[in-house]
Amino acid sequence: MLGTALDVGGFALSIVALRTLPLFLVQALTNASLAVTAAAAVRYLGVRLRPHDLAAIGAVVAGLVLLAAASGATGRDRAGPAFHLALLLATFAMLLLTALLARWEGDGVAVGLGLLAGVGFGVTSLAVRVLEVSGPLSVLTDPAAYALALGGLGGYLAYALALQRGSVTAATAASGVSETVGPGVVGVLALGDHARPGLGWLAAVGFLVSVGGVLALARFGEVGTDAPPTGPSTTSAPTAGPAVTPPFVPTTPGTTSDSTSAPAPNLTSASPGTTSDTASASNPTPPEAGSRRTRGRARPPVR
């Protein structure tokens, strides 16, 4: 319940940010959530971060500071009908390609699905930026509203499929790149987002550093990448089971037995026509004693 509430609250805050800040800054901040997750895992889950994880978190923070310092005024929050329709068409293309790629598996497929997930999330961000909100009718007739809904759901579907088809690293890295770079570039070229005068280079450096830190942190979600196997080897040769000792029935001279003892090694060759109701491995019947049949009575040993 708490997680759902945090998701809803975070989405509401992202809407406000997308309407008031440059897209390249908002998208970089959104993808920096992986650094927050890693830091929270140390505090609440007892996770030990590796040196390169700490360096990646530092890169994300430094890049965001540079971006915030270099970001200028927000561009336009309106676009022509062609832009709104292009968002919806891009969403349909993303859903179609997701359905096609979901038939295969492997890290390459995970990269493709991760890129498509980032496209869906990026379309959602762009749709929030240009959505016409003058009234309920304008929202219902705006293609950007449907691109927003389908892009978000399709992005989550593509990302879930990417995690199932390949590694977490491949899916997260691909999704982070397309979700951050795509809307940022569109915001600059089509919506008029820009950095402060003379600080465009600083914004570019901060953007690249923060994205690089996010990509380096993508391995943080991988399970057991550094843990050596602790279970028994599954390729060891099978071991033989315990030897089964046949039951031994002792035979005492002068007693009778109707049962036959367990098979024993054939130490002496029986003569043709010889029969016996009892067989003993320790007292093989002499050939001359077994030549005549006794009716259930043990013959005394021949001296």
mmCIF file of C-alpha atoms in Angstrom:
data_model
loop_
_atom_site.group_PDB
_atom_site.id
_atom_site.type_symbol
_atom_site.label_atom_id
_atom_site.label_comp_id
_atom_site.label_asym_id
_atom_site.label_seq_id
_atom_site.Cartn_x
_atom_site.Cartn_y
_atom_site.Cartn_z
ATOM 1 C CA MET A 1 0.000 0.000 0.000
ATOM 2 C CA LEU A 2 2.816 2.387 0.859
ATOM 3 C CA GLY A 3 4.635 1.556 -2.376
ATOM 4 C CA THR A 4 1.524 2.258 -4.449
ATOM 5 C CA ALA A 5 1.025 5.580 -2.685
ATOM 6 C CA LEU A 6 4.633 6.543 -3.352
ATOM 7 C CA ASP A 7 4.275 5.628 -7.043
ATOM 8 C CA VAL A 8 1.136 7.740 -7.417
ATOM 9 C CA GLY A 9 2.728 10.665 -5.576
ATOM 10 C CA GLY A 10 5.899 10.421 -7.643
ATOM 11 C CA PHE A 11 3.926 10.374 -10.894
ATOM 12 C CA ALA A 12 1.993 13.475 -9.829
ATOM 13 C CA LEU A 13 5.223 15.307 -9.021
ATOM 14 C CA SER A 14 6.740 14.237 -12.355
ATOM 15 C CA ILE A 15 3.751 15.769 -14.164
ATOM 16 C CA VAL A 16 4.410 19.087 -12.455
ATOM 17 C CA ALA A 17 8.128 18.854 -13.322
ATOM 18 C CA LEU A 18 7.449 18.002 -16.968
ATOM 19 C CA ARG A 19 5.217 21.043 -17.339
ATOM 20 C CA THR A 20 7.619 23.488 -15.696
ATOM 21 C CA LEU A 21 11.211 22.286 -16.322
ATOM 22 C CA PRO A 22 13.271 21.408 -19.413
ATOM 23 C CA LEU A 23 12.755 17.809 -20.491
ATOM 24 C CA PHE A 24 16.455 16.960 -20.509
ATOM 25 C CA LEU A 25 16.661 17.883 -16.812
ATOM 26 C CA VAL A 26 13.451 16.071 -15.803
ATOM 27 C CA GLN A 27 14.364 12.867 -17.636
ATOM 28 C CA ALA A 28 17.832 12.832 -16.093
ATOM 29 C CA LEU A 29 16.339 13.328 -12.630
ATOM 30 C CA THR A 30 13.793 10.560 -13.189
ATOM 31 C CA ASN A 31 16.399 8.015 -14.240
ATOM 32 C CA ALA A 32 18.580 8.964 -11.285
ATOM 33 C CA SER A 33 16.057 7.128 -9.115
ATOM 34 C CA LEU A 34 18.275 4.039 -9.456
ATOM 35 C CA ALA A 35 20.950 5.835 -7.436
ATOM 36 C CA VAL A 36 18.364 6.586 -4.735
ATOM 37 C CA THR A 37 17.325 2.927 -4.758
ATOM 38 C CA ALA A 38 20.924 1.809 -4.302
ATOM 39 C CA ALA A 39 21.452 4.212 -1.394
ATOM 40 C CA ALA A 40 18.206 3.103 0.258
ATOM 41 C CA ALA A 41 19.186 -0.552 -0.130
ATOM 42 C CA VAL A 42 22.297 0.113 1.960
ATOM 43 C CA ARG A 43 20.236 1.633 4.759
ATOM 44 C CA TYR A 44 17.234 -0.694 4.856
ATOM 45 C CA LEU A 45 18.404 -3.955 3.255
ATOM 46 C CA GLY A 46 22.001 -4.090 4.450
ATOM 47 C CA VAL A 47 23.387 -4.209 0.890
ATOM 48 C CA ARG A 48 27.106 -3.549 0.538
ATOM 49 C CA LEU A 49 27.898 -1.373 -2.453
ATOM 50 C CA ARG A 50 30.978 -2.133 -4.506
ATOM 51 C CA PRO A 51 33.508 0.622 -5.292
ATOM 52 C CA HIS A 52 32.267 1.134 -8.831
ATOM 53 C CA ASP A 53 28.673 1.410 -7.523
ATOM 54 C CA LEU A 54 29.754 4.263 -5.250
ATOM 55 C CA ALA A 55 31.598 5.920 -8.134
ATOM 56 C CA ALA A 56 28.480 5.613 -10.317
ATOM 57 C CA ILE A 57 26.292 7.215 -7.643
ATOM 58 C CA GLY A 58 28.804 10.057 -7.376
ATOM 59 C CA ALA A 59 28.720 10.501 -11.161
ATOM 60 C CA VAL A 60 24.919 10.693 -11.157
ATOM 61 C CA VAL A 61 24.888 13.319 -8.415
ATOM 62 C CA ALA A 62 27.635 15.381 -10.052
ATOM 63 C CA GLY A 63 25.942 15.242 -13.451
ATOM 64 C CA LEU A 64 22.606 16.354 -12.012
ATOM 65 C CA VAL A 65 24.266 19.279 -10.230
ATOM 66 C CA LEU A 66 25.841 20.398 -13.523
ATOM 67 C CA LEU A 67 22.514 20.004 -15.341
ATOM 68 C CA ALA A 68 20.634 22.025 -12.738
ATOM 69 C CA ALA A 69 23.233 24.773 -12.864
ATOM 70 C CA ALA A 70 23.176 24.981 -16.671
ATOM 71 C CA SER A 71 19.436 24.552 -17.336
ATOM 72 C CA GLY A 72 17.678 27.574 -18.798
ATOM 73 C CA ALA A 73 14.043 28.512 -19.238
ATOM 74 C CA THR A 74 11.472 25.893 -20.139
ATOM 75 C CA GLY A 75 10.371 25.807 -23.766
ATOM 76 C CA ARG A 76 6.850 25.625 -25.142
ATOM 77 C CA ASP A 77 4.148 23.453 -23.592
ATOM 78 C CA ARG A 78 2.088 23.409 -26.782
ATOM 79 C CA ALA A 79 2.666 21.807 -30.157
ATOM 80 C CA GLY A 80 0.780 21.455 -33.416
ATOM 81 C CA PRO A 81 -1.715 18.677 -34.198
ATOM 82 C CA ALA A 82 0.941 16.837 -36.231
ATOM 83 C CA PHE A 83 3.149 16.522 -33.147
ATOM 84 C CA HIS A 84 0.267 15.096 -31.084
ATOM 85 C CA LEU A 85 -0.597 12.603 -33.829
ATOM 86 C CA ALA A 86 3.087 11.605 -34.169
ATOM 87 C CA LEU A 87 3.149 10.705 -30.470
ATOM 88 C CA LEU A 88 0.190 8.356 -30.903
ATOM 89 C CA LEU A 89 1.676 6.747 -34.033
ATOM 90 C CA ALA A 90 4.983 6.229 -32.226
ATOM 91 C CA THR A 91 3.078 4.495 -29.425
ATOM 92 C CA PHE A 92 1.362 2.118 -31.869
ATOM 93 C CA ALA A 93 4.729 1.297 -33.485
ATOM 94 C CA MET A 94 6.243 0.624 -30.055
ATOM 95 C CA LEU A 95 3.422 -1.767 -29.129
ATOM 96 C CA LEU A 96 3.698 -3.626 -32.449
ATOM 97 C CA LEU A 97 7.467 -4.070 -32.170
ATOM 98 C CA THR A 98 7.091 -5.210 -28.558
ATOM 99 C CA ALA A 99 4.658 -7.942 -29.616
ATOM 100 C CA LEU A 100 7.098 -9.100 -32.309
ATOM 101 C CA LEU A 101 10.209 -9.134 -30.112
ATOM 102 C CA ALA A 102 8.448 -10.919 -27.253
ATOM 103 C CA ARG A 103 8.593 -14.160 -29.275
ATOM 104 C CA TRP A 104 12.346 -14.535 -28.762
ATOM 105 C CA GLU A 105 14.740 -14.610 -25.812
ATOM 106 C CA GLY A 106 18.298 -13.515 -25.065
ATOM 107 C CA ASP A 107 20.201 -10.392 -24.080
ATOM 108 C CA GLY A 108 19.803 -8.918 -27.563
ATOM 109 C CA VAL A 109 16.038 -9.211 -27.262
ATOM 110 C CA ALA A 110 16.226 -7.692 -23.765
ATOM 111 C CA VAL A 111 18.114 -4.698 -25.194
ATOM 112 C CA GLY A 112 15.492 -4.228 -27.912
ATOM 113 C CA LEU A 113 12.591 -4.486 -25.479
ATOM 114 C CA GLY A 114 14.379 -2.145 -23.078
ATOM 115 C CA LEU A 115 14.759 0.438 -25.840
ATOM 116 C CA LEU A 116 11.057 0.097 -26.672
ATOM 117 C CA ALA A 117 10.177 0.496 -22.991
ATOM 118 C CA GLY A 118 12.182 3.720 -22.916
ATOM 119 C CA VAL A 119 10.335 4.908 -26.021
ATOM 120 C CA GLY A 120 7.014 4.284 -24.276
ATOM 121 C CA PHE A 121 8.104 6.167 -21.170
ATOM 122 C CA GLY A 122 9.532 8.976 -23.315
ATOM 123 C CA VAL A 123 6.277 9.303 -25.262
ATOM 124 C CA THR A 124 4.466 9.572 -21.931
ATOM 125 C CA SER A 125 6.738 12.431 -20.845
ATOM 126 C CA LEU A 126 6.292 14.284 -24.137
ATOM 127 C CA ALA A 127 2.524 13.768 -24.028
ATOM 128 C CA VAL A 128 2.335 15.205 -20.518
ATOM 129 C CA ARG A 129 4.292 18.240 -21.703
ATOM 130 C CA VAL A 130 2.018 19.094 -24.664
ATOM 131 C CA LEU A 131 -1.335 17.724 -23.456
ATOM 132 C CA GLU A 132 -4.204 20.138 -23.990
ATOM 133 C CA VAL A 133 -5.879 20.595 -20.605
ATOM 134 C CA SER A 134 -8.238 23.502 -21.275
ATOM 135 C CA GLY A 135 -11.247 21.284 -20.650
ATOM 136 C CA PRO A 136 -12.515 17.661 -20.486
ATOM 137 C CA LEU A 137 -13.515 17.661 -24.160
ATOM 138 C CA SER A 138 -10.118 18.864 -25.284
ATOM 139 C CA VAL A 139 -8.446 16.072 -23.302
ATOM 140 C CA LEU A 140 -10.714 13.379 -24.759
ATOM 141 C CA THR A 141 -10.121 14.556 -28.331
ATOM 142 C CA ASP A 142 -6.359 15.022 -27.984
ATOM 143 C CA PRO A 143 -4.279 12.145 -29.464
ATOM 144 C CA ALA A 144 -1.588 12.953 -26.887
ATOM 145 C CA ALA A 145 -3.941 11.809 -24.107
ATOM 146 C CA TYR A 146 -4.190 8.325 -25.629
ATOM 147 C CA ALA A 147 -0.453 8.308 -26.337
ATOM 148 C CA LEU A 148 0.097 9.088 -22.661
ATOM 149 C CA ALA A 149 -2.028 6.153 -21.455
ATOM 150 C CA LEU A 150 -0.907 3.586 -24.043
ATOM 151 C CA GLY A 151 2.726 4.685 -23.900
ATOM 152 C CA GLY A 152 2.896 4.259 -20.124
ATOM 153 C CA LEU A 153 1.202 0.851 -20.104
ATOM 154 C CA GLY A 154 3.159 -0.334 -23.141
ATOM 155 C CA GLY A 155 6.416 0.848 -21.588
ATOM 156 C CA TYR A 156 5.792 -1.124 -18.407
ATOM 157 C CA LEU A 157 4.842 -4.200 -20.461
ATOM 158 C CA ALA A 158 7.957 -3.977 -22.639
ATOM 159 C CA TYR A 159 10.184 -3.510 -19.604
ATOM 160 C CA ALA A 160 8.667 -6.509 -17.807
ATOM 161 C CA LEU A 161 9.168 -8.647 -20.921
ATOM 162 C CA ALA A 162 12.763 -7.417 -21.228
ATOM 163 C CA LEU A 163 13.502 -8.569 -17.670
ATOM 164 C CA GLN A 164 12.053 -11.994 -18.489
ATOM 165 C CA ARG A 165 13.888 -12.412 -21.805
ATOM 166 C CA GLY A 166 17.408 -11.363 -20.754
ATOM 167 C CA SER A 167 19.576 -9.846 -18.083
ATOM 168 C CA VAL A 168 18.567 -6.988 -15.808
ATOM 169 C CA THR A 169 21.650 -5.039 -16.877
ATOM 170 C CA ALA A 170 20.786 -5.115 -20.571
ATOM 171 C CA ALA A 171 17.133 -4.174 -20.023
ATOM 172 C CA THR A 172 17.819 -1.359 -17.543
ATOM 173 C CA ALA A 173 20.658 0.202 -19.527
ATOM 174 C CA ALA A 174 18.724 0.211 -22.804
ATOM 175 C CA SER A 175 15.582 1.596 -21.191
ATOM 176 C CA GLY A 176 17.520 4.340 -19.391
ATOM 177 C CA VAL A 177 19.254 5.502 -22.561
ATOM 178 C CA SER A 178 16.142 5.763 -24.739
ATOM 179 C CA GLU A 179 13.972 7.234 -21.984
ATOM 180 C CA THR A 180 16.488 9.967 -21.178
ATOM 181 C CA VAL A 181 18.104 10.862 -24.494
ATOM 182 C CA GLY A 182 15.017 10.718 -26.735
ATOM 183 C CA PRO A 183 12.726 13.175 -24.916
ATOM 184 C CA GLY A 184 15.677 15.420 -24.067
ATOM 185 C CA VAL A 185 16.638 15.806 -27.726
ATOM 186 C CA VAL A 186 13.003 16.279 -28.828
ATOM 187 C CA GLY A 187 12.526 18.891 -26.134
ATOM 188 C CA VAL A 188 15.506 20.879 -27.387
ATOM 189 C CA LEU A 189 14.760 20.569 -31.120
ATOM 190 C CA ALA A 190 10.934 20.701 -31.178
ATOM 191 C CA LEU A 191 9.800 22.396 -27.983
ATOM 192 C CA GLY A 192 12.482 25.018 -27.432
ATOM 193 C CA ASP A 193 14.174 23.747 -24.250
ATOM 194 C CA HIS A 194 17.632 25.224 -23.855
ATOM 195 C CA ALA A 195 20.443 25.855 -21.426
ATOM 196 C CA ARG A 196 21.503 29.185 -20.039
ATOM 197 C CA PRO A 197 23.399 31.410 -22.467
ATOM 198 C CA GLY A 198 26.987 30.215 -22.779
ATOM 199 C CA LEU A 199 26.416 27.119 -20.635
ATOM 200 C CA GLY A 200 25.218 24.696 -23.285
ATOM 201 C CA TRP A 201 28.463 22.753 -23.037
ATOM 202 C CA LEU A 202 28.045 22.423 -19.268
ATOM 203 C CA ALA A 203 24.515 21.082 -19.692
ATOM 204 C CA ALA A 204 25.781 18.547 -22.244
ATOM 205 C CA VAL A 205 28.574 17.398 -19.920
ATOM 206 C CA GLY A 206 26.228 17.090 -16.974
ATOM 207 C CA PHE A 207 23.719 15.171 -19.078
ATOM 208 C CA LEU A 208 26.331 12.690 -20.337
ATOM 209 C CA VAL A 209 27.866 12.205 -16.885
ATOM 210 C CA SER A 210 24.514 11.534 -15.233
ATOM 211 C CA VAL A 211 23.423 9.107 -17.961
ATOM 212 C CA GLY A 212 26.779 7.331 -17.750
ATOM 213 C CA GLY A 213 26.366 6.955 -13.999
ATOM 214 C CA VAL A 214 22.891 5.480 -14.477
ATOM 215 C CA LEU A 215 24.239 2.981 -17.019
ATOM 216 C CA ALA A 216 27.004 1.975 -14.619
ATOM 217 C CA LEU A 217 24.420 1.457 -11.888
ATOM 218 C CA ALA A 218 22.354 -0.787 -14.157
ATOM 219 C CA ARG A 219 24.305 -3.798 -12.823
ATOM 220 C CA PHE A 220 23.017 -2.993 -9.335
ATOM 221 C CA GLY A 221 19.753 -4.806 -10.181
ATOM 222 C CA GLU A 222 21.532 -7.963 -11.342
ATOM 223 C CA VAL A 223 21.047 -10.861 -8.933
ATOM 224 C CA GLY A 224 24.120 -12.868 -7.943
ATOM 225 C CA THR A 225 26.546 -11.466 -10.504
ATOM 226 C CA ASP A 226 29.508 -11.651 -8.135
ATOM 227 C CA ALA A 227 28.473 -14.428 -5.804
ATOM 228 C CA PRO A 228 30.330 -17.706 -6.385
ATOM 229 C CA PRO A 229 28.206 -20.809 -6.579
ATOM 230 C CA THR A 230 27.742 -22.409 -3.190
ATOM 231 C CA GLY A 231 25.593 -25.422 -3.997
ATOM 232 C CA PRO A 232 26.826 -28.877 -4.952
ATOM 233 C CA SER A 233 28.080 -29.345 -8.457
ATOM 234 C CA THR A 234 25.489 -30.752 -10.808
ATOM 235 C CA THR A 235 28.117 -32.180 -13.165
ATOM 236 C CA SER A 236 29.809 -34.550 -10.722
ATOM 237 C CA ALA A 237 29.815 -38.226 -11.544
ATOM 238 C CA PRO A 238 27.029 -40.225 -9.913
ATOM 239 C CA THR A 239 28.102 -42.232 -6.885
ATOM 240 C CA ALA A 240 27.241 -45.852 -6.455
ATOM 241 C CA GLY A 241 24.626 -46.706 -3.881
ATOM 242 C CA PRO A 242 25.353 -48.814 -0.812
ATOM 243 C CA ALA A 243 26.099 -52.442 -1.485
ATOM 244 C CA VAL A 244 23.211 -54.760 -0.685
ATOM 245 C CA THR A 245 24.277 -57.832 1.291
ATOM 246 C CA PRO A 246 22.184 -60.899 0.465
ATOM 247 C CA PRO A 247 20.516 -62.507 3.451
ATOM 248 C CA PHE A 248 22.425 -65.396 4.970
ATOM 249 C CA VAL A 249 20.529 -68.388 6.304
ATOM 250 C CA PRO A 250 22.746 -70.618 8.463
ATOM 251 C CA THR A 251 22.313 -74.345 8.060
ATOM 252 C CA THR A 252 22.896 -76.658 10.993
ATOM 253 C CA PRO A 253 23.405 -80.387 10.467
ATOM 254 C CA GLY A 254 20.331 -82.315 11.489
ATOM 255 C CA THR A 255 17.853 -79.506 10.767
ATOM 256 C CA THR A 256 15.442 -79.222 7.888
ATOM 257 C CA SER A 257 14.686 -76.167 5.760
ATOM 258 C CA ASP A 258 12.158 -75.663 2.966
ATOM 259 C CA SER A 259 13.456 -72.247 1.989
ATOM 260 C CA THR A 260 16.271 -71.480 -0.372
ATOM 261 C CA SER A 261 19.023 -69.164 0.770
ATOM 262 C CA ALA A 262 20.117 -66.108 -1.183
ATOM 263 C CA PRO A 263 22.250 -66.596 -4.276
ATOM 264 C CA ALA A 264 25.922 -67.149 -3.527
ATOM 265 C CA PRO A 265 28.975 -67.427 -5.709
ATOM 266 C CA ASN A 266 29.212 -70.815 -7.471
ATOM 267 C CA LEU A 267 32.295 -72.260 -5.837
ATOM 268 C CA THR A 268 31.791 -75.860 -7.004
ATOM 269 C CA SER A 269 30.262 -77.260 -10.123
ATOM 270 C CA ALA A 270 27.225 -79.405 -9.492
ATOM 271 C CA SER A 271 27.055 -82.724 -11.250
ATOM 272 C CA PRO A 272 24.289 -83.264 -13.793
ATOM 273 C CA GLY A 273 21.012 -84.332 -12.288
ATOM 274 C CA THR A 274 21.840 -83.031 -8.811
ATOM 275 C CA THR A 275 19.002 -81.296 -6.930
ATOM 276 C CA SER A 276 18.774 -79.841 -3.449
ATOM 277 C CA ASP A 277 16.118 -78.012 -1.425
ATOM 278 C CA THR A 278 18.682 -76.041 0.553
ATOM 279 C CA ALA A 279 21.787 -74.273 -0.776
ATOM 280 C CA SER A 280 24.550 -72.963 1.417
ATOM 281 C CA ALA A 281 27.444 -70.834 0.255
ATOM 282 C CA SER A 282 29.560 -71.774 3.244
ATOM 283 C CA ASN A 283 28.896 -75.570 3.094
ATOM 284 C CA PRO A 284 28.769 -76.660 -0.516
ATOM 285 C CA THR A 285 27.374 -80.183 -0.863
ATOM 286 C CA PRO A 286 30.034 -82.724 -1.879
ATOM 287 C CA PRO A 287 29.431 -84.336 -5.241
ATOM 288 C CA GLU A 288 29.013 -87.827 -3.725
ATOM 289 C CA ALA A 289 26.595 -86.601 -1.085
ATOM 290 C CA GLY A 290 24.411 -84.799 -3.601
ATOM 291 C CA SER A 291 24.120 -87.708 -6.010
ATOM 292 C CA ARG A 292 21.145 -89.146 -4.097
ATOM 293 C CA ARG A 293 18.110 -87.107 -3.116
ATOM 294 C CA THR A 294 17.166 -86.909 0.547
ATOM 295 C CA ARG A 295 13.577 -86.175 1.493
ATOM 296 C CA GLY A 296 13.919 -82.971 3.463
ATOM 297 C CA ARG A 297 16.606 -84.522 5.750
ATOM 298 C CA ALA A 298 20.108 -83.142 5.864
ATOM 299 C CA ARG A 299 22.737 -85.837 5.226
ATOM 300 C CA PRO A 300 25.521 -85.994 7.804
ATOM 301 C CA PRO A 301 28.788 -84.643 6.529
ATOM 302 C CA VAL A 302 31.051 -87.211 4.938
ATOM 303 C CA ARG A 303 34.158 -87.812 6.931
#
